[in-house]
PDB file of C-alpha atoms in Angstrom:
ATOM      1  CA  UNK Y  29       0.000   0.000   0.000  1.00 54.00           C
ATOM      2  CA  UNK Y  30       0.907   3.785  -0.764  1.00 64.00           C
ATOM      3  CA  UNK Y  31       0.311   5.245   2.066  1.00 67.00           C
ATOM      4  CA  UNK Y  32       3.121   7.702   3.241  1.00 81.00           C
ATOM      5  CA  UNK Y  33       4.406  10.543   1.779  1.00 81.00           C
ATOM      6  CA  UNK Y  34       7.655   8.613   2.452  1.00 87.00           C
ATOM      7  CA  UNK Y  35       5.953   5.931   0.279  1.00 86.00           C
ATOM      8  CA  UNK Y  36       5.036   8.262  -2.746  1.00 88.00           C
ATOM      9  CA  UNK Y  37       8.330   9.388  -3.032  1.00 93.00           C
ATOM     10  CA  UNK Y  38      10.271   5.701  -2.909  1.00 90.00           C
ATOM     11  CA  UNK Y  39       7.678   4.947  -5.391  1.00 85.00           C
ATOM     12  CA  UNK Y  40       8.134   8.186  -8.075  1.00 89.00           C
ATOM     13  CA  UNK Y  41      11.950   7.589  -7.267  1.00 91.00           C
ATOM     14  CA  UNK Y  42      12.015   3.716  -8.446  1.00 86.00           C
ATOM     15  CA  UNK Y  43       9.503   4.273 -11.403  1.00 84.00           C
ATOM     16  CA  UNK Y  44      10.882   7.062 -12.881  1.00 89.00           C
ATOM     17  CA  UNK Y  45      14.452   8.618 -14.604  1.00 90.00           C
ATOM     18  CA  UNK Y  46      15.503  12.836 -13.988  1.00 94.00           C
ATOM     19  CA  UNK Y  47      15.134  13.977 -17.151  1.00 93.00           C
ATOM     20  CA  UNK Y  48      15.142  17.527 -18.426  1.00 95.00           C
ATOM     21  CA  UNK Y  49      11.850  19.206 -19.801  1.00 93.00           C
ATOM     22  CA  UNK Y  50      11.958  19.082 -23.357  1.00 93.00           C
ATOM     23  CA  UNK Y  51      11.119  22.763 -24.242  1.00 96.00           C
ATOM     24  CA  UNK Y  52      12.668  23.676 -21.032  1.00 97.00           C
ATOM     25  CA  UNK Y  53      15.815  22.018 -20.335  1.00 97.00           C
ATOM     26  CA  UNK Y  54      16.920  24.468 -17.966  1.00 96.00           C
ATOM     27  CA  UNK Y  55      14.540  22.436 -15.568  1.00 98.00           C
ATOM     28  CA  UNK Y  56      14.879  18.549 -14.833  1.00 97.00           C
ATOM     29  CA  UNK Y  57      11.952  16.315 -13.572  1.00 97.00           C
ATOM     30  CA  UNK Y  58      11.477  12.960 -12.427  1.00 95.00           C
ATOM     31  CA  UNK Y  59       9.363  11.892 -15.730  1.00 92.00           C
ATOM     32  CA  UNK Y  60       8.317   8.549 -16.476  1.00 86.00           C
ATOM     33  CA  UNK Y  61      10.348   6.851 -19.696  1.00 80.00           C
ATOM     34  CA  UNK Y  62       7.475   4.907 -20.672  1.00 69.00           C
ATOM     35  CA  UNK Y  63       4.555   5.736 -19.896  1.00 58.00           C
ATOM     36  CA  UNK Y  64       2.032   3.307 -20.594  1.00 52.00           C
ATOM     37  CA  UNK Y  65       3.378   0.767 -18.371  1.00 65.00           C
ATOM     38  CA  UNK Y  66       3.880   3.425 -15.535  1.00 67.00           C
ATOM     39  CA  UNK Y  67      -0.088   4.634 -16.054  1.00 60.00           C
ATOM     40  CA  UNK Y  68      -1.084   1.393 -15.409  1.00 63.00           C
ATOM     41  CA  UNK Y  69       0.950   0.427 -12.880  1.00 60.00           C
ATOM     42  CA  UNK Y  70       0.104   3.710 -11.018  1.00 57.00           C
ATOM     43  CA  UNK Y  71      -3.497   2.886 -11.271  1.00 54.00           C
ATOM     44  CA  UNK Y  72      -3.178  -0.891 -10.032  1.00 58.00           C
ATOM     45  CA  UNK Y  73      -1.590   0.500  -7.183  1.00 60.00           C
ATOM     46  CA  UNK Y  74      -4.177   3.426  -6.617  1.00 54.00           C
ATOM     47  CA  UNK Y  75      -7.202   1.705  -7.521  1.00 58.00           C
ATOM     48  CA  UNK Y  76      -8.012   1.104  -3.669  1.00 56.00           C
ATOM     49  CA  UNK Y  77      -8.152   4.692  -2.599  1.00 50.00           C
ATOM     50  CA  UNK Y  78      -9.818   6.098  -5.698  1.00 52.00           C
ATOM     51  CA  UNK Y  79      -6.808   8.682  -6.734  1.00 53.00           C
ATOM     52  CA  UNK Y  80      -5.892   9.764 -10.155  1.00 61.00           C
ATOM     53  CA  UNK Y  81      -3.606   8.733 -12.748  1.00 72.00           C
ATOM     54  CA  UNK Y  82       0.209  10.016 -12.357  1.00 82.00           C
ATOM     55  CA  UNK Y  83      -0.724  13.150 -14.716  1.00 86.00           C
ATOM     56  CA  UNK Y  84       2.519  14.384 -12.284  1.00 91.00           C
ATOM     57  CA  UNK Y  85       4.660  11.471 -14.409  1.00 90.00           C
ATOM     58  CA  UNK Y  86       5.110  13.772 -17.325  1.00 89.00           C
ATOM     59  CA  UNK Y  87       5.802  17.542 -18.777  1.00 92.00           C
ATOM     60  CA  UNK Y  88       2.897  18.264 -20.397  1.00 92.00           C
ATOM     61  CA  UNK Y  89       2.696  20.554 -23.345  1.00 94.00           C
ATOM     62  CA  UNK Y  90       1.043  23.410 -21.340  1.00 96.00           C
ATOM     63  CA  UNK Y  91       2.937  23.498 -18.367  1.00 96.00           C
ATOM     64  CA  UNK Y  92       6.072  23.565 -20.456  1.00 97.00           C
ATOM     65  CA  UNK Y  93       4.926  26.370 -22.521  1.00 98.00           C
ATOM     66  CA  UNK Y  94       4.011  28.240 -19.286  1.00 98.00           C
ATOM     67  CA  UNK Y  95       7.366  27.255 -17.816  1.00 98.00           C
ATOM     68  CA  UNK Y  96       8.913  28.189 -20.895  1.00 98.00           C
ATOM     69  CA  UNK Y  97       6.739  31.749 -20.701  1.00 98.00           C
ATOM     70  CA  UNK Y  98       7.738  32.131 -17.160  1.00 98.00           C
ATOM     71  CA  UNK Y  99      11.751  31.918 -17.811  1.00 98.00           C
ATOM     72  CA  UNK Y 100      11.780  33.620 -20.816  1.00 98.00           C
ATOM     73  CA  UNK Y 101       9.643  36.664 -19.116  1.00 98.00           C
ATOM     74  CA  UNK Y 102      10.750  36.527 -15.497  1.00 98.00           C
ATOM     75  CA  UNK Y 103       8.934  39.776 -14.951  1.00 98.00           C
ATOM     76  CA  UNK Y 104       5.812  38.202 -14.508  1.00 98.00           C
ATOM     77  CA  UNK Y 105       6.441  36.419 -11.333  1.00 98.00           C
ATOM     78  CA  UNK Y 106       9.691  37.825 -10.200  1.00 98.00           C
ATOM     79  CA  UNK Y 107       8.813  39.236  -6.429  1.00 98.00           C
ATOM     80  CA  UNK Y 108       5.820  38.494  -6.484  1.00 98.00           C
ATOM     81  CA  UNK Y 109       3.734  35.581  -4.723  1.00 98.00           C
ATOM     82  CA  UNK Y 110       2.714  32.664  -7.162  1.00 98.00           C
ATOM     83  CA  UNK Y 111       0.200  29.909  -7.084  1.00 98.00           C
ATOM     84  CA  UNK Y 112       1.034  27.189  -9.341  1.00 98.00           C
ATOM     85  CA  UNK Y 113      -2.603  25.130  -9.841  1.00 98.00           C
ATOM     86  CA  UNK Y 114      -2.967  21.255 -10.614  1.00 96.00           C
ATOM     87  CA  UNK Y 115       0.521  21.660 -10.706  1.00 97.00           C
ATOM     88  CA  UNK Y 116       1.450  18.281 -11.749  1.00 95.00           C
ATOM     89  CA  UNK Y 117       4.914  17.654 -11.936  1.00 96.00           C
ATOM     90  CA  UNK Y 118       5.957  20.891 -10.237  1.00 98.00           C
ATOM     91  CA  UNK Y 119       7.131  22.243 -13.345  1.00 98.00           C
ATOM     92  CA  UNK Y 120       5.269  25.419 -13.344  1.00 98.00           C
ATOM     93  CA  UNK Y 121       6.015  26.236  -9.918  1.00 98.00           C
ATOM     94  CA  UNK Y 122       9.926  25.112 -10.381  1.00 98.00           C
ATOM     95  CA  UNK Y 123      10.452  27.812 -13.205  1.00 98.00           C
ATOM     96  CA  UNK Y 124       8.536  30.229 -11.291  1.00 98.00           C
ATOM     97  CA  UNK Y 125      11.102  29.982  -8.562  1.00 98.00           C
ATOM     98  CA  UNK Y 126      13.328  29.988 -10.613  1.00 98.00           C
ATOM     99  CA  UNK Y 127      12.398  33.509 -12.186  1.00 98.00           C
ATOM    100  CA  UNK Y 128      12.982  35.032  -8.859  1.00 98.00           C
ATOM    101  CA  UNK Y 129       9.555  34.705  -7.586  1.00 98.00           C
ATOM    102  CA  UNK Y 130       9.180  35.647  -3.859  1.00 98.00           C
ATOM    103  CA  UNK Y 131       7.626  32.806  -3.169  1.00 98.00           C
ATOM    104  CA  UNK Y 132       5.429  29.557  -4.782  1.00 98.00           C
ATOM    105  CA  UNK Y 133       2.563  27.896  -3.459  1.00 98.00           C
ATOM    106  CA  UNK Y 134       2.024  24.523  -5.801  1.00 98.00           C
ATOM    107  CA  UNK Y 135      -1.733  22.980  -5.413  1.00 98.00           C
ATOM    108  CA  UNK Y 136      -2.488  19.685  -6.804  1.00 96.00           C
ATOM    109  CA  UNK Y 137      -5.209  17.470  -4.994  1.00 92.00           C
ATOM    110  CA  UNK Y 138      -2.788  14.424  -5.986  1.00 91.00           C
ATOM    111  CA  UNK Y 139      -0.842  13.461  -2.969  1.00 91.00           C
ATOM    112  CA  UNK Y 140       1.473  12.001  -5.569  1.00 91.00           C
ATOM    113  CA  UNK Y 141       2.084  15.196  -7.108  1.00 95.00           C
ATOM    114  CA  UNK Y 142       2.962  16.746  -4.128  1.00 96.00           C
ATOM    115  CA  UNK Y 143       5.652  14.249  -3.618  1.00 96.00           C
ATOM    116  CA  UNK Y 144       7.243  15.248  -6.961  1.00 97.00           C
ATOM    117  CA  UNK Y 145       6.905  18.510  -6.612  1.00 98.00           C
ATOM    118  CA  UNK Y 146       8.902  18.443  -3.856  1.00 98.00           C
ATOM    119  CA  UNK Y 147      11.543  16.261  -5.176  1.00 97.00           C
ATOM    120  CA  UNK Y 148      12.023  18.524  -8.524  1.00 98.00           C
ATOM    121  CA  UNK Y 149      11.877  21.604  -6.288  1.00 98.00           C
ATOM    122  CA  UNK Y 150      14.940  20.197  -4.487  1.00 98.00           C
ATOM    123  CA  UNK Y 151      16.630  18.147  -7.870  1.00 97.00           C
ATOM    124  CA  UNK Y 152      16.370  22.103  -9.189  1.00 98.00           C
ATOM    125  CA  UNK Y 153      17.357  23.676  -5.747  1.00 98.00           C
ATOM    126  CA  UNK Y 154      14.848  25.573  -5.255  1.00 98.00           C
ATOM    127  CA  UNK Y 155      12.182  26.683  -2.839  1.00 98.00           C
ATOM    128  CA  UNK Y 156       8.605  25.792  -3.600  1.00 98.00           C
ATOM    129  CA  UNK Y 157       5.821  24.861  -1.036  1.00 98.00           C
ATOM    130  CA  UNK Y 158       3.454  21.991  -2.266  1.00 98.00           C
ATOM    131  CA  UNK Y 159      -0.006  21.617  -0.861  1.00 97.00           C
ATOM    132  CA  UNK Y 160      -2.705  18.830  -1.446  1.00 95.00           C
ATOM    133  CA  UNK Y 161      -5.672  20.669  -1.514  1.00 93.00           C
ATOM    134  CA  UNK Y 162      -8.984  21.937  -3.968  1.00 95.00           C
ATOM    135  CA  UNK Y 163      -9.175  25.531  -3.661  1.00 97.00           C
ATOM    136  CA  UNK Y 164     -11.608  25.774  -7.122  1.00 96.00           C
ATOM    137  CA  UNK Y 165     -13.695  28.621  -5.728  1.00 96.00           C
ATOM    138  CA  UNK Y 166     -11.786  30.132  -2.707  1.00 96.00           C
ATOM    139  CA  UNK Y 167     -10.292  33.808  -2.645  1.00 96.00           C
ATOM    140  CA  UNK Y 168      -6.785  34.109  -2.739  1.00 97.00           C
ATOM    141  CA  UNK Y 169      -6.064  37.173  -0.812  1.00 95.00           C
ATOM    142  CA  UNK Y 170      -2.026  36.863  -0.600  1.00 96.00           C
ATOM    143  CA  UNK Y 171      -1.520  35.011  -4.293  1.00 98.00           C
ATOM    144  CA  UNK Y 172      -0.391  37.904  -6.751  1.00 98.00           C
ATOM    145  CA  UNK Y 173      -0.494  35.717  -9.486  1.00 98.00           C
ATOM    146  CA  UNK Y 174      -1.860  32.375 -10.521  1.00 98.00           C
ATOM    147  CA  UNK Y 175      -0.369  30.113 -12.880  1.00 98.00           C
ATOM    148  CA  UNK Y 176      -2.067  26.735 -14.733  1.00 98.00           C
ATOM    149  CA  UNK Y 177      -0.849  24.784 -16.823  1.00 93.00           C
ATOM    150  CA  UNK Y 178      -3.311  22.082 -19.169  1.00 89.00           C
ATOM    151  CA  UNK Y 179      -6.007  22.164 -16.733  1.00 91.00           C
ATOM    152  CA  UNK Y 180      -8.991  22.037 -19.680  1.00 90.00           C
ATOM    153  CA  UNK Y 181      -9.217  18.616 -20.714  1.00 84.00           C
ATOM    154  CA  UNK Y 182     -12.462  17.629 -19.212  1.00 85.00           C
ATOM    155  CA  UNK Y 183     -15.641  19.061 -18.518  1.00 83.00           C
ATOM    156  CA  UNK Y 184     -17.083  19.753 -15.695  1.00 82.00           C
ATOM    157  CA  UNK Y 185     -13.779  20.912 -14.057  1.00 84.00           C
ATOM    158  CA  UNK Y 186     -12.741  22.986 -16.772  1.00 90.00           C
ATOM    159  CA  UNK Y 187     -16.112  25.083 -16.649  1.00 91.00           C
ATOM    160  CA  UNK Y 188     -16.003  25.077 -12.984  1.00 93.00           C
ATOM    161  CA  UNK Y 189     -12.060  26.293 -12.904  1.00 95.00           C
ATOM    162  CA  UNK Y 190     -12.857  29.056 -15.682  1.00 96.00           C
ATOM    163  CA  UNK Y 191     -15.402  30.399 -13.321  1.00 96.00           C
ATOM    164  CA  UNK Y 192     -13.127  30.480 -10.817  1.00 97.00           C
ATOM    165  CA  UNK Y 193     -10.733  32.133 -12.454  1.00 97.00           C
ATOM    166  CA  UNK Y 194     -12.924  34.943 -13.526  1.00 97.00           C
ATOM    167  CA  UNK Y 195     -13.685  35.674 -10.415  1.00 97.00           C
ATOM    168  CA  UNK Y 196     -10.097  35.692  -9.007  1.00 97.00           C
ATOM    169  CA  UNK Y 197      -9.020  38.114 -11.852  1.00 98.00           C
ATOM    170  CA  UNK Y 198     -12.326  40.392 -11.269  1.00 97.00           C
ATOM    171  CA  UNK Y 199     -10.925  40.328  -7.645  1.00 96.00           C
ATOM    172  CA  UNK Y 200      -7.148  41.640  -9.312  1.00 97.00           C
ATOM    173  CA  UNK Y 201      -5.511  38.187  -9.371  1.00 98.00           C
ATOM    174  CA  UNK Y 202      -3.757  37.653 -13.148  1.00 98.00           C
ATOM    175  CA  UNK Y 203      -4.419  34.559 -14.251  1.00 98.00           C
ATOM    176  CA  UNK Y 204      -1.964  32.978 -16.948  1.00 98.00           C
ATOM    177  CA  UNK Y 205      -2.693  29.663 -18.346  1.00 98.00           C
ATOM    178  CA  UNK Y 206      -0.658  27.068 -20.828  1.00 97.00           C
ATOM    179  CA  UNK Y 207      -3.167  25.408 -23.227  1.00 96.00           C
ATOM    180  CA  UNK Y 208      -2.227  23.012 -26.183  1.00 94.00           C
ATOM    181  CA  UNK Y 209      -5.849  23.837 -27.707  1.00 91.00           C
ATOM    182  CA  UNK Y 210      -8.040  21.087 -25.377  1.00 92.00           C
ATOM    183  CA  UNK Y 211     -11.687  20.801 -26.020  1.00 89.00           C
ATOM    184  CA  UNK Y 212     -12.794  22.475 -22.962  1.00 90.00           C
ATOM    185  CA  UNK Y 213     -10.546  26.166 -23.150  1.00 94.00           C
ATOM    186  CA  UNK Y 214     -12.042  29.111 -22.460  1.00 94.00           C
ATOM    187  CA  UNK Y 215     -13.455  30.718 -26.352  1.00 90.00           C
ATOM    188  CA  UNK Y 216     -12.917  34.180 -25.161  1.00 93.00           C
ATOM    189  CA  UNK Y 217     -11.884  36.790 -22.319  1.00 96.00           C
ATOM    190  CA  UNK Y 218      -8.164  35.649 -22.716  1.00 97.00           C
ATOM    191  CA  UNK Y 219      -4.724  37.518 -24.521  1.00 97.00           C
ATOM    192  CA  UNK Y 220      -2.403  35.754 -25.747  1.00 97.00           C
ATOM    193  CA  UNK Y 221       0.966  36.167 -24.707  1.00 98.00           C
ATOM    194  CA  UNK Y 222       3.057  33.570 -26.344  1.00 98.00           C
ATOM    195  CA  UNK Y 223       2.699  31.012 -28.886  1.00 98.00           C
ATOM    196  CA  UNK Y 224       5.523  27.572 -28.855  1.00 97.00           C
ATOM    197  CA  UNK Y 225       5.625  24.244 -30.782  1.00 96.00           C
ATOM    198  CA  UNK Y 226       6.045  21.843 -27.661  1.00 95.00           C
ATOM    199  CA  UNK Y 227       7.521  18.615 -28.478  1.00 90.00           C
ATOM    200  CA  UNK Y 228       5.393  15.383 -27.415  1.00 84.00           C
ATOM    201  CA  UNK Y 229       5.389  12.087 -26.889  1.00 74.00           C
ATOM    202  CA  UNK Y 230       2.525  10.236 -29.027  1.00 69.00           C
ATOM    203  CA  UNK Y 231       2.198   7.962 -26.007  1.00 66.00           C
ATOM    204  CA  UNK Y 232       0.398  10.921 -24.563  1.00 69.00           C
ATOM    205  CA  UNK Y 233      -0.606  12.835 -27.403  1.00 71.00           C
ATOM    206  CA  UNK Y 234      -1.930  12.448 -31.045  1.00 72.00           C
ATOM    207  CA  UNK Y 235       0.972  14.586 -32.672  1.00 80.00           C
ATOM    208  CA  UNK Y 236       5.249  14.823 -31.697  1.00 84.00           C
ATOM    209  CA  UNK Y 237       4.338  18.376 -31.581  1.00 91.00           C
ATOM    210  CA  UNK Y 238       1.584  20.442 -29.718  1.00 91.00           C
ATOM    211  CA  UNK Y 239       1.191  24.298 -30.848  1.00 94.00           C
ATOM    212  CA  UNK Y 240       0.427  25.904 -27.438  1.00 96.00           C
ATOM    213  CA  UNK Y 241      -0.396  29.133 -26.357  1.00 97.00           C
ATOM    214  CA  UNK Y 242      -0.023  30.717 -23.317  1.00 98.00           C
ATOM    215  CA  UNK Y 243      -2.764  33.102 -22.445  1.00 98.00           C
ATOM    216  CA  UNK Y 244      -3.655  35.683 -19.803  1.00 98.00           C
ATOM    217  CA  UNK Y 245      -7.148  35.891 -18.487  1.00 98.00           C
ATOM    218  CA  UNK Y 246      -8.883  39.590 -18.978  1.00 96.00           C
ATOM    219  CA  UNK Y 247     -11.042  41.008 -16.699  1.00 87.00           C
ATOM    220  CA  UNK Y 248     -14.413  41.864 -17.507  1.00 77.00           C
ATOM    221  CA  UNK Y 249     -15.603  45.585 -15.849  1.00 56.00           C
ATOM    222  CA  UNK Y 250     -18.987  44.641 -15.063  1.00 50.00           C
ATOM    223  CA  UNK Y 251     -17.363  41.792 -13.038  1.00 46.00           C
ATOM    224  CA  UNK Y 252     -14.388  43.355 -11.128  1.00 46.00           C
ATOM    225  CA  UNK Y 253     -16.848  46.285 -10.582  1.00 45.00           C
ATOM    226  CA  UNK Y 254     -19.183  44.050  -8.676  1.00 45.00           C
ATOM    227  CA  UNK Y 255     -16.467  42.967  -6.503  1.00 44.00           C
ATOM    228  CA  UNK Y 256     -15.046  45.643  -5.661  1.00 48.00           C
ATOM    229  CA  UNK Y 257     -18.854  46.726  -4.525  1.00 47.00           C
ATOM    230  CA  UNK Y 258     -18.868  43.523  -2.285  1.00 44.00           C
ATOM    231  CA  UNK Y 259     -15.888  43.973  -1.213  1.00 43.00           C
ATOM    232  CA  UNK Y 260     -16.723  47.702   0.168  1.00 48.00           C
ATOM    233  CA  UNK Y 261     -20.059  46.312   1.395  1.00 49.00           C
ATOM    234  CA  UNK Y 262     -18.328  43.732   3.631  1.00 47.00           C
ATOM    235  CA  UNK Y 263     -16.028  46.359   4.943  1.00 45.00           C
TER     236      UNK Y 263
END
């Protein structure tokens, strides 16, 4: 049984090689080399206590982009305090440190990915707090920016998240997302900042290469003006 953090890690450690990031080799990852067998031998072990496949196994294509974003324009985090959502591997959160961010909060509900976030965090030296929680819908008073990586690949979350992320950036939280074009992204209310051709692994994906955008979430007046009345109401 997988039980102990302790556990999680011996487990990513054995079933898994440090590799770096393809589009972002600055950072190495403990990434699964092939990952059909690991999928399924993650689930075998999992299938007990109902948790989710090891989507924290592998770099993918929007969380590189947004890594990739983050390193090449390190004054979007740099000082400033970072959430890194569903963060997966850590990636996100890894590069964000590594822009000089004042500090990073990574938020996955997988246990498991919180035990590779911390081990990349450290493989990378660097400083990043992981944290197995779902905060879909709560405030984030002391996050200055949020960061998300291929979070729209299934519906209902992905409607449920985009709310929530309207609401944070009505509130003046930027959100920035990576998205390889999944079914379920946002069709409007976003900028695009940057555009890369992430390489794949058809294992995962149905091309080598994914063309991904990263995109910032725009606030809507009518929206951040009824917060800010809430907000003054409540005070």
């Amino acid at each position: 049984m997988i039980e102990t953090i302790h556990d999680r890690t011996a487990f990513i450690r054995a079933n898994t090689a440090l590799l770096p990031s393809p589009l972002v080799p600055e950072v190495r990852l403990h990434l699964a080399t092939e990952a059909v067998s690991l999928w399924q031998l993650t689930e075998e072990a999992l299938q007990e206590k109902g948790l989710p496949p090891p989507f924290w196994a592998f770099a993918w294509a929007g969380g590189q982009a947004l890594a990739r974003y983050i390193l090449d324009t390190p004054e979007a985090v740099h000082g400033k305090r970072v959430v890194d959502f569903a963060a997966g591997s850590g990636l996100v959160a890894v590069a964000a440190a590594i822009a000089g961010a004042r500090s990073v909060l990574a938020v996955d509900v997988d246990p498991f990915s919180v035990a590779a976030t911390e081990l990349n965090a450290a493989v990378n030296n660097v400083v990043v707090t992981a944290r197995g929680d779902d905060i879909v819908g709560q405030p984030l008073p002391d996050t200055d920016v949020l960061l998300a990586g291929d979070i729209c690949y299934e519906q209902p979350l992905a409607g449920r998240v985009e709310h929530w992320f309207r609401t944070l950036v009505a509130a003046g939280t930027p959100v920035i997302m990576g998205d390889p074009g999944r079914t379920y992204r946002p069709n409007g209310g976003m900028r695009r900042l940057a555009h890369y051709a992430v390489p794949t692994t058809r294992e995962l994906e149905d091309n080598d290469v994914r063309s991904t955008d990263v995109w910032l979430f725009e606030a809507d007046q009518k929206a951040s003006a009824a917060v800010e009345a809430a907000t003054e109401a409540d005070a």
